Amino acid sequence: MKYLYFFLSSIFFLEPAISTANQNSSVPMYVRCDFFEKDPCLLNEQEAQRVSLEIEEGIKDGIAYAHYIKGILLLEGFYNNGSKNSREATIQFSKSAALGFRDAYTCLADSFLHGDGAQKDEKTAFNYYTIAANLGHGTAQFNLAVLYRDGIGVKASKKKAQKYFKLAANNDSLGELRKKAQQLLEQIHDSLSSK
């Protein structure tokens, strides 16, 4: 029997992970969503099919979260035939965002920033991060600060980077990433103070 690795809690709680060595990314110290963490559970093919059916029912009912989870599973290769499909994942994130699910905006921004499932477009990525950040999404706040700091998809602005690093540093949902946001906030503050 074919088994898929799947971290069940990812359906209920997603936690960002820092990726400092992303070879395809021009964004230093960028945070990418890492949906499947340390101790993956084994989900057999029958269980995977059941989860897929439940997600499809949610999509039929117009549930934004169902589109979002389908996107995640497609992105990671845990949906239907087990092959990754970042293009279809981006479509699902777009549908989820259109229904108002803020986490989907961050995933859309990731897709456009890296050209993974969508044509690379830093300005569009910036716009999606802005929406999610202003809705209180911590990872988006952090990433938006990086974009402002480095002038990616937007004119560089240390003041705006400072604003979003501060929001990220105070966002309880970020865990360890809050410390990195605080460090970067202090660096920005020091560089602004030295002028």
PDB file of C-alpha atoms in Angstrom:
ATOM      1  CA  MET A   1       0.000   0.000   0.000  1.00  0.00           C
ATOM      2  CA  LYS A   2       1.295   3.407  -0.951  1.00  0.00           C
ATOM      3  CA  TYR A   3       1.737   5.837   1.951  1.00  0.00           C
ATOM      4  CA  LEU A   4       1.818   9.590   1.901  1.00  0.00           C
ATOM      5  CA  TYR A   5       3.570  11.579   4.567  1.00  0.00           C
ATOM      6  CA  PHE A   6       1.195  14.099   5.951  1.00  0.00           C
ATOM      7  CA  PHE A   7       1.313  16.162   9.080  1.00  0.00           C
ATOM      8  CA  LEU A   8      -2.295  16.127  10.244  1.00  0.00           C
ATOM      9  CA  SER A   9      -2.056  19.169  12.453  1.00  0.00           C
ATOM     10  CA  SER A  10      -1.204  21.217   9.366  1.00  0.00           C
ATOM     11  CA  ILE A  11      -4.898  21.139   8.575  1.00  0.00           C
ATOM     12  CA  PHE A  12      -5.652  22.923  11.813  1.00  0.00           C
ATOM     13  CA  PHE A  13      -2.578  25.047  12.543  1.00  0.00           C
ATOM     14  CA  LEU A  14       0.126  26.278  10.212  1.00  0.00           C
ATOM     15  CA  GLU A  15       3.368  27.690  11.500  1.00  0.00           C
ATOM     16  CA  PRO A  16       5.889  29.603   9.386  1.00  0.00           C
ATOM     17  CA  ALA A  17       9.495  28.524   9.192  1.00  0.00           C
ATOM     18  CA  ILE A  18      12.529  30.631   8.368  1.00  0.00           C
ATOM     19  CA  SER A  19      14.293  29.719   5.154  1.00  0.00           C
ATOM     20  CA  THR A  20      17.647  31.444   4.874  1.00  0.00           C
ATOM     21  CA  ALA A  21      19.036  29.309   2.081  1.00  0.00           C
ATOM     22  CA  ASN A  22      16.371  29.417  -0.575  1.00  0.00           C
ATOM     23  CA  GLN A  23      18.400  29.229  -3.784  1.00  0.00           C
ATOM     24  CA  ASN A  24      15.509  30.410  -5.955  1.00  0.00           C
ATOM     25  CA  SER A  25      14.838  33.461  -3.836  1.00  0.00           C
ATOM     26  CA  SER A  26      16.428  36.850  -4.151  1.00  0.00           C
ATOM     27  CA  VAL A  27      14.933  37.775  -0.795  1.00  0.00           C
ATOM     28  CA  PRO A  28      17.363  37.338   2.094  1.00  0.00           C
ATOM     29  CA  MET A  29      15.952  36.085   5.401  1.00  0.00           C
ATOM     30  CA  TYR A  30      12.598  35.462   3.829  1.00  0.00           C
ATOM     31  CA  VAL A  31       9.965  33.344   5.520  1.00  0.00           C
ATOM     32  CA  ARG A  32       8.296  30.644   3.492  1.00  0.00           C
ATOM     33  CA  CYS A  33       5.354  28.660   4.706  1.00  0.00           C
ATOM     34  CA  ASP A  34       6.458  25.245   5.930  1.00  0.00           C
ATOM     35  CA  PHE A  35       3.274  23.287   6.280  1.00  0.00           C
ATOM     36  CA  PHE A  36       4.675  19.909   7.213  1.00  0.00           C
ATOM     37  CA  GLU A  37       7.044  20.047  10.115  1.00  0.00           C
ATOM     38  CA  LYS A  38       8.916  17.626  12.375  1.00  0.00           C
ATOM     39  CA  ASP A  39       7.000  14.408  13.042  1.00  0.00           C
ATOM     40  CA  PRO A  40       4.907  13.498  10.026  1.00  0.00           C
ATOM     41  CA  CYS A  41       2.143  10.979  10.500  1.00  0.00           C
ATOM     42  CA  LEU A  42       1.516   8.317   7.923  1.00  0.00           C
ATOM     43  CA  LEU A  43      -1.696   8.786   6.044  1.00  0.00           C
ATOM     44  CA  ASN A  44      -2.559   5.752   3.960  1.00  0.00           C
ATOM     45  CA  GLU A  45      -4.086   6.044   0.525  1.00  0.00           C
ATOM     46  CA  GLN A  46      -7.628   5.376   1.770  1.00  0.00           C
ATOM     47  CA  GLU A  47      -7.366   8.075   4.445  1.00  0.00           C
ATOM     48  CA  ALA A  48      -5.879  10.503   1.925  1.00  0.00           C
ATOM     49  CA  GLN A  49      -8.837   9.844  -0.355  1.00  0.00           C
ATOM     50  CA  ARG A  50     -11.262  10.516   2.531  1.00  0.00           C
ATOM     51  CA  VAL A  51      -9.534  13.829   3.299  1.00  0.00           C
ATOM     52  CA  SER A  52      -9.684  14.749  -0.404  1.00  0.00           C
ATOM     53  CA  LEU A  53     -13.428  14.056  -0.481  1.00  0.00           C
ATOM     54  CA  GLU A  54     -14.000  16.182   2.625  1.00  0.00           C
ATOM     55  CA  ILE A  55     -12.044  19.032   1.081  1.00  0.00           C
ATOM     56  CA  GLU A  56     -14.062  18.785  -2.144  1.00  0.00           C
ATOM     57  CA  GLU A  57     -17.298  18.908  -0.106  1.00  0.00           C
ATOM     58  CA  GLY A  58     -16.034  22.052   1.617  1.00  0.00           C
ATOM     59  CA  ILE A  59     -15.198  23.603  -1.741  1.00  0.00           C
ATOM     60  CA  LYS A  60     -18.723  22.829  -3.003  1.00  0.00           C
ATOM     61  CA  ASP A  61     -20.060  24.573   0.106  1.00  0.00           C
ATOM     62  CA  GLY A  62     -17.949  27.663  -0.648  1.00  0.00           C
ATOM     63  CA  ILE A  63     -15.631  27.306   2.347  1.00  0.00           C
ATOM     64  CA  ALA A  64     -12.487  29.410   1.880  1.00  0.00           C
ATOM     65  CA  TYR A  65     -10.463  27.178   4.172  1.00  0.00           C
ATOM     66  CA  ALA A  66     -11.177  24.123   1.997  1.00  0.00           C
ATOM     67  CA  HIS A  67      -9.662  25.875  -1.036  1.00  0.00           C
ATOM     68  CA  TYR A  68      -6.704  26.874   1.101  1.00  0.00           C
ATOM     69  CA  ILE A  69      -6.041  23.357   2.400  1.00  0.00           C
ATOM     70  CA  LYS A  70      -6.418  21.913  -1.095  1.00  0.00           C
ATOM     71  CA  GLY A  71      -3.827  24.439  -2.254  1.00  0.00           C
ATOM     72  CA  ILE A  72      -1.431  23.392   0.478  1.00  0.00           C
ATOM     73  CA  LEU A  73      -1.865  19.710  -0.294  1.00  0.00           C
ATOM     74  CA  LEU A  74      -1.368  20.340  -4.022  1.00  0.00           C
ATOM     75  CA  LEU A  75       1.724  22.405  -3.301  1.00  0.00           C
ATOM     76  CA  GLU A  76       3.240  19.642  -1.195  1.00  0.00           C
ATOM     77  CA  GLY A  77       2.153  16.758  -3.441  1.00  0.00           C
ATOM     78  CA  PHE A  78      -0.356  15.244  -1.017  1.00  0.00           C
ATOM     79  CA  TYR A  79      -3.502  15.557  -3.095  1.00  0.00           C
ATOM     80  CA  ASN A  80      -5.002  12.866  -5.338  1.00  0.00           C
ATOM     81  CA  ASN A  81      -2.148  11.284  -7.299  1.00  0.00           C
ATOM     82  CA  GLY A  82       0.616  12.579  -5.053  1.00  0.00           C
ATOM     83  CA  SER A  83       2.311  14.837  -7.584  1.00  0.00           C
ATOM     84  CA  LYS A  84       3.007  18.469  -6.755  1.00  0.00           C
ATOM     85  CA  ASN A  85       0.993  21.029  -8.684  1.00  0.00           C
ATOM     86  CA  SER A  86       1.982  24.557  -7.732  1.00  0.00           C
ATOM     87  CA  ARG A  87      -0.084  26.106 -10.554  1.00  0.00           C
ATOM     88  CA  GLU A  88      -3.318  24.511  -9.314  1.00  0.00           C
ATOM     89  CA  ALA A  89      -2.296  25.330  -5.725  1.00  0.00           C
ATOM     90  CA  THR A  90      -2.033  29.002  -6.680  1.00  0.00           C
ATOM     91  CA  ILE A  91      -5.502  28.837  -8.236  1.00  0.00           C
ATOM     92  CA  GLN A  92      -6.886  27.367  -4.992  1.00  0.00           C
ATOM     93  CA  PHE A  93      -5.145  30.066  -2.916  1.00  0.00           C
ATOM     94  CA  SER A  94      -6.669  32.688  -5.199  1.00  0.00           C
ATOM     95  CA  LYS A  95     -10.156  31.243  -4.673  1.00  0.00           C
ATOM     96  CA  SER A  96      -9.596  31.118  -0.918  1.00  0.00           C
ATOM     97  CA  ALA A  97      -8.387  34.725  -0.860  1.00  0.00           C
ATOM     98  CA  ALA A  98     -11.406  35.822  -2.913  1.00  0.00           C
ATOM     99  CA  LEU A  99     -13.545  34.306  -0.150  1.00  0.00           C
ATOM    100  CA  GLY A 100     -11.651  36.367   2.442  1.00  0.00           C
ATOM    101  CA  PHE A 101      -9.173  33.903   3.971  1.00  0.00           C
ATOM    102  CA  ARG A 102      -6.120  35.998   4.918  1.00  0.00           C
ATOM    103  CA  ASP A 103      -3.577  33.157   5.016  1.00  0.00           C
ATOM    104  CA  ALA A 104      -4.292  32.545   1.330  1.00  0.00           C
ATOM    105  CA  TYR A 105      -3.051  36.049   0.495  1.00  0.00           C
ATOM    106  CA  THR A 106       0.329  35.168   1.989  1.00  0.00           C
ATOM    107  CA  CYS A 107       0.532  31.957  -0.042  1.00  0.00           C
ATOM    108  CA  LEU A 108      -0.409  33.885  -3.187  1.00  0.00           C
ATOM    109  CA  ALA A 109       2.327  36.392  -2.435  1.00  0.00           C
ATOM    110  CA  ASP A 110       4.803  33.516  -2.018  1.00  0.00           C
ATOM    111  CA  SER A 111       3.760  32.141  -5.414  1.00  0.00           C
ATOM    112  CA  PHE A 112       4.248  35.454  -7.198  1.00  0.00           C
ATOM    113  CA  LEU A 113       7.447  36.372  -5.391  1.00  0.00           C
ATOM    114  CA  HIS A 114       9.155  33.124  -6.357  1.00  0.00           C
ATOM    115  CA  GLY A 115       7.394  32.377  -9.634  1.00  0.00           C
ATOM    116  CA  ASP A 116       6.171  29.093  -8.182  1.00  0.00           C
ATOM    117  CA  GLY A 117       2.720  28.398  -9.605  1.00  0.00           C
ATOM    118  CA  ALA A 118       2.447  31.872 -11.081  1.00  0.00           C
ATOM    119  CA  GLN A 119       4.613  34.066 -13.250  1.00  0.00           C
ATOM    120  CA  LYS A 120       7.142  35.847 -11.059  1.00  0.00           C
ATOM    121  CA  ASP A 121       5.832  39.316 -10.262  1.00  0.00           C
ATOM    122  CA  GLU A 122       7.335  41.089  -7.257  1.00  0.00           C
ATOM    123  CA  LYS A 123       4.823  43.963  -7.384  1.00  0.00           C
ATOM    124  CA  THR A 124       1.886  41.545  -7.222  1.00  0.00           C
ATOM    125  CA  ALA A 125       3.613  39.686  -4.381  1.00  0.00           C
ATOM    126  CA  PHE A 126       4.034  43.000  -2.577  1.00  0.00           C
ATOM    127  CA  ASN A 127       0.324  43.778  -3.028  1.00  0.00           C
ATOM    128  CA  TYR A 128      -0.784  40.410  -1.622  1.00  0.00           C
ATOM    129  CA  TYR A 129       1.597  40.682   1.341  1.00  0.00           C
ATOM    130  CA  THR A 130       0.198  44.145   2.027  1.00  0.00           C
ATOM    131  CA  ILE A 131      -3.361  42.833   2.170  1.00  0.00           C
ATOM    132  CA  ALA A 132      -2.440  39.939   4.472  1.00  0.00           C
ATOM    133  CA  ALA A 133      -0.192  42.100   6.671  1.00  0.00           C
ATOM    134  CA  ASN A 134      -2.916  44.681   7.130  1.00  0.00           C
ATOM    135  CA  LEU A 135      -5.264  41.854   8.125  1.00  0.00           C
ATOM    136  CA  GLY A 136      -2.806  40.930  10.897  1.00  0.00           C
ATOM    137  CA  HIS A 137      -1.002  37.971   9.298  1.00  0.00           C
ATOM    138  CA  GLY A 138       2.383  37.824  11.037  1.00  0.00           C
ATOM    139  CA  THR A 139       4.370  36.103   8.298  1.00  0.00           C
ATOM    140  CA  ALA A 140       3.067  38.630   5.790  1.00  0.00           C
ATOM    141  CA  GLN A 141       4.054  41.476   8.132  1.00  0.00           C
ATOM    142  CA  PHE A 142       7.580  40.097   8.349  1.00  0.00           C
ATOM    143  CA  ASN A 143       7.876  39.506   4.608  1.00  0.00           C
ATOM    144  CA  LEU A 144       6.439  42.913   3.765  1.00  0.00           C
ATOM    145  CA  ALA A 145       9.047  44.516   6.019  1.00  0.00           C
ATOM    146  CA  VAL A 146      11.780  42.629   4.126  1.00  0.00           C
ATOM    147  CA  LEU A 147      10.370  43.817   0.791  1.00  0.00           C
ATOM    148  CA  TYR A 148      10.309  47.428   2.005  1.00  0.00           C
ATOM    149  CA  ARG A 149      13.795  47.120   3.455  1.00  0.00           C
ATOM    150  CA  ASP A 150      15.267  45.682   0.265  1.00  0.00           C
ATOM    151  CA  GLY A 151      13.121  47.519  -2.279  1.00  0.00           C
ATOM    152  CA  ILE A 152      11.625  44.381  -3.799  1.00  0.00           C
ATOM    153  CA  GLY A 153       8.384  45.079  -5.664  1.00  0.00           C
ATOM    154  CA  VAL A 154       8.251  48.511  -4.059  1.00  0.00           C
ATOM    155  CA  LYS A 155      10.495  51.519  -3.530  1.00  0.00           C
ATOM    156  CA  ALA A 156      12.771  50.844  -0.545  1.00  0.00           C
ATOM    157  CA  SER A 157      11.592  52.515   2.655  1.00  0.00           C
ATOM    158  CA  LYS A 158      13.291  51.932   5.977  1.00  0.00           C
ATOM    159  CA  LYS A 159      10.452  53.743   7.760  1.00  0.00           C
ATOM    160  CA  LYS A 160       7.839  51.371   6.338  1.00  0.00           C
ATOM    161  CA  ALA A 161      10.128  48.387   6.931  1.00  0.00           C
ATOM    162  CA  GLN A 162      10.393  49.535  10.536  1.00  0.00           C
ATOM    163  CA  LYS A 163       6.590  49.732  10.816  1.00  0.00           C
ATOM    164  CA  TYR A 164       6.081  46.161   9.592  1.00  0.00           C
ATOM    165  CA  PHE A 165       9.018  44.675  11.515  1.00  0.00           C
ATOM    166  CA  LYS A 166       7.470  46.244  14.616  1.00  0.00           C
ATOM    167  CA  LEU A 167       4.092  44.666  13.838  1.00  0.00           C
ATOM    168  CA  ALA A 168       5.767  41.281  13.272  1.00  0.00           C
ATOM    169  CA  ALA A 169       7.842  41.615  16.456  1.00  0.00           C
ATOM    170  CA  ASN A 170       4.624  42.154  18.414  1.00  0.00           C
ATOM    171  CA  ASN A 171       2.613  39.434  16.683  1.00  0.00           C
ATOM    172  CA  ASP A 172       2.145  36.573  19.143  1.00  0.00           C
ATOM    173  CA  SER A 173       1.401  34.062  16.383  1.00  0.00           C
ATOM    174  CA  LEU A 174       4.985  34.139  15.085  1.00  0.00           C
ATOM    175  CA  GLY A 175       6.784  32.368  17.904  1.00  0.00           C
ATOM    176  CA  GLU A 176      10.543  32.323  17.228  1.00  0.00           C
ATOM    177  CA  LEU A 177      10.154  34.562  14.196  1.00  0.00           C
ATOM    178  CA  ARG A 178       9.230  37.394  16.557  1.00  0.00           C
ATOM    179  CA  LYS A 179      12.839  37.398  17.804  1.00  0.00           C
ATOM    180  CA  LYS A 180      14.184  37.728  14.261  1.00  0.00           C
ATOM    181  CA  ALA A 181      11.720  40.536  13.571  1.00  0.00           C
ATOM    182  CA  GLN A 182      12.886  42.284  16.746  1.00  0.00           C
ATOM    183  CA  GLN A 183      16.548  41.953  15.681  1.00  0.00           C
ATOM    184  CA  LEU A 184      15.818  43.356  12.242  1.00  0.00           C
ATOM    185  CA  LEU A 185      13.711  46.114  13.788  1.00  0.00           C
ATOM    186  CA  GLU A 186      16.675  47.118  15.949  1.00  0.00           C
ATOM    187  CA  GLN A 187      18.973  47.121  12.900  1.00  0.00           C
ATOM    188  CA  ILE A 188      16.569  49.373  10.990  1.00  0.00           C
ATOM    189  CA  HIS A 189      16.179  51.630  14.029  1.00  0.00           C
ATOM    190  CA  ASP A 190      19.970  51.909  14.395  1.00  0.00           C
ATOM    191  CA  SER A 191      20.430  52.736  10.714  1.00  0.00           C
ATOM    192  CA  LEU A 192      17.715  55.403  10.873  1.00  0.00           C
ATOM    193  CA  SER A 193      19.191  56.853  14.080  1.00  0.00           C
ATOM    194  CA  SER A 194      22.671  57.148  12.585  1.00  0.00           C
ATOM    195  CA  LYS A 195      21.479  59.505   9.830  1.00  0.00           C
TER     196      LYS A 195
END
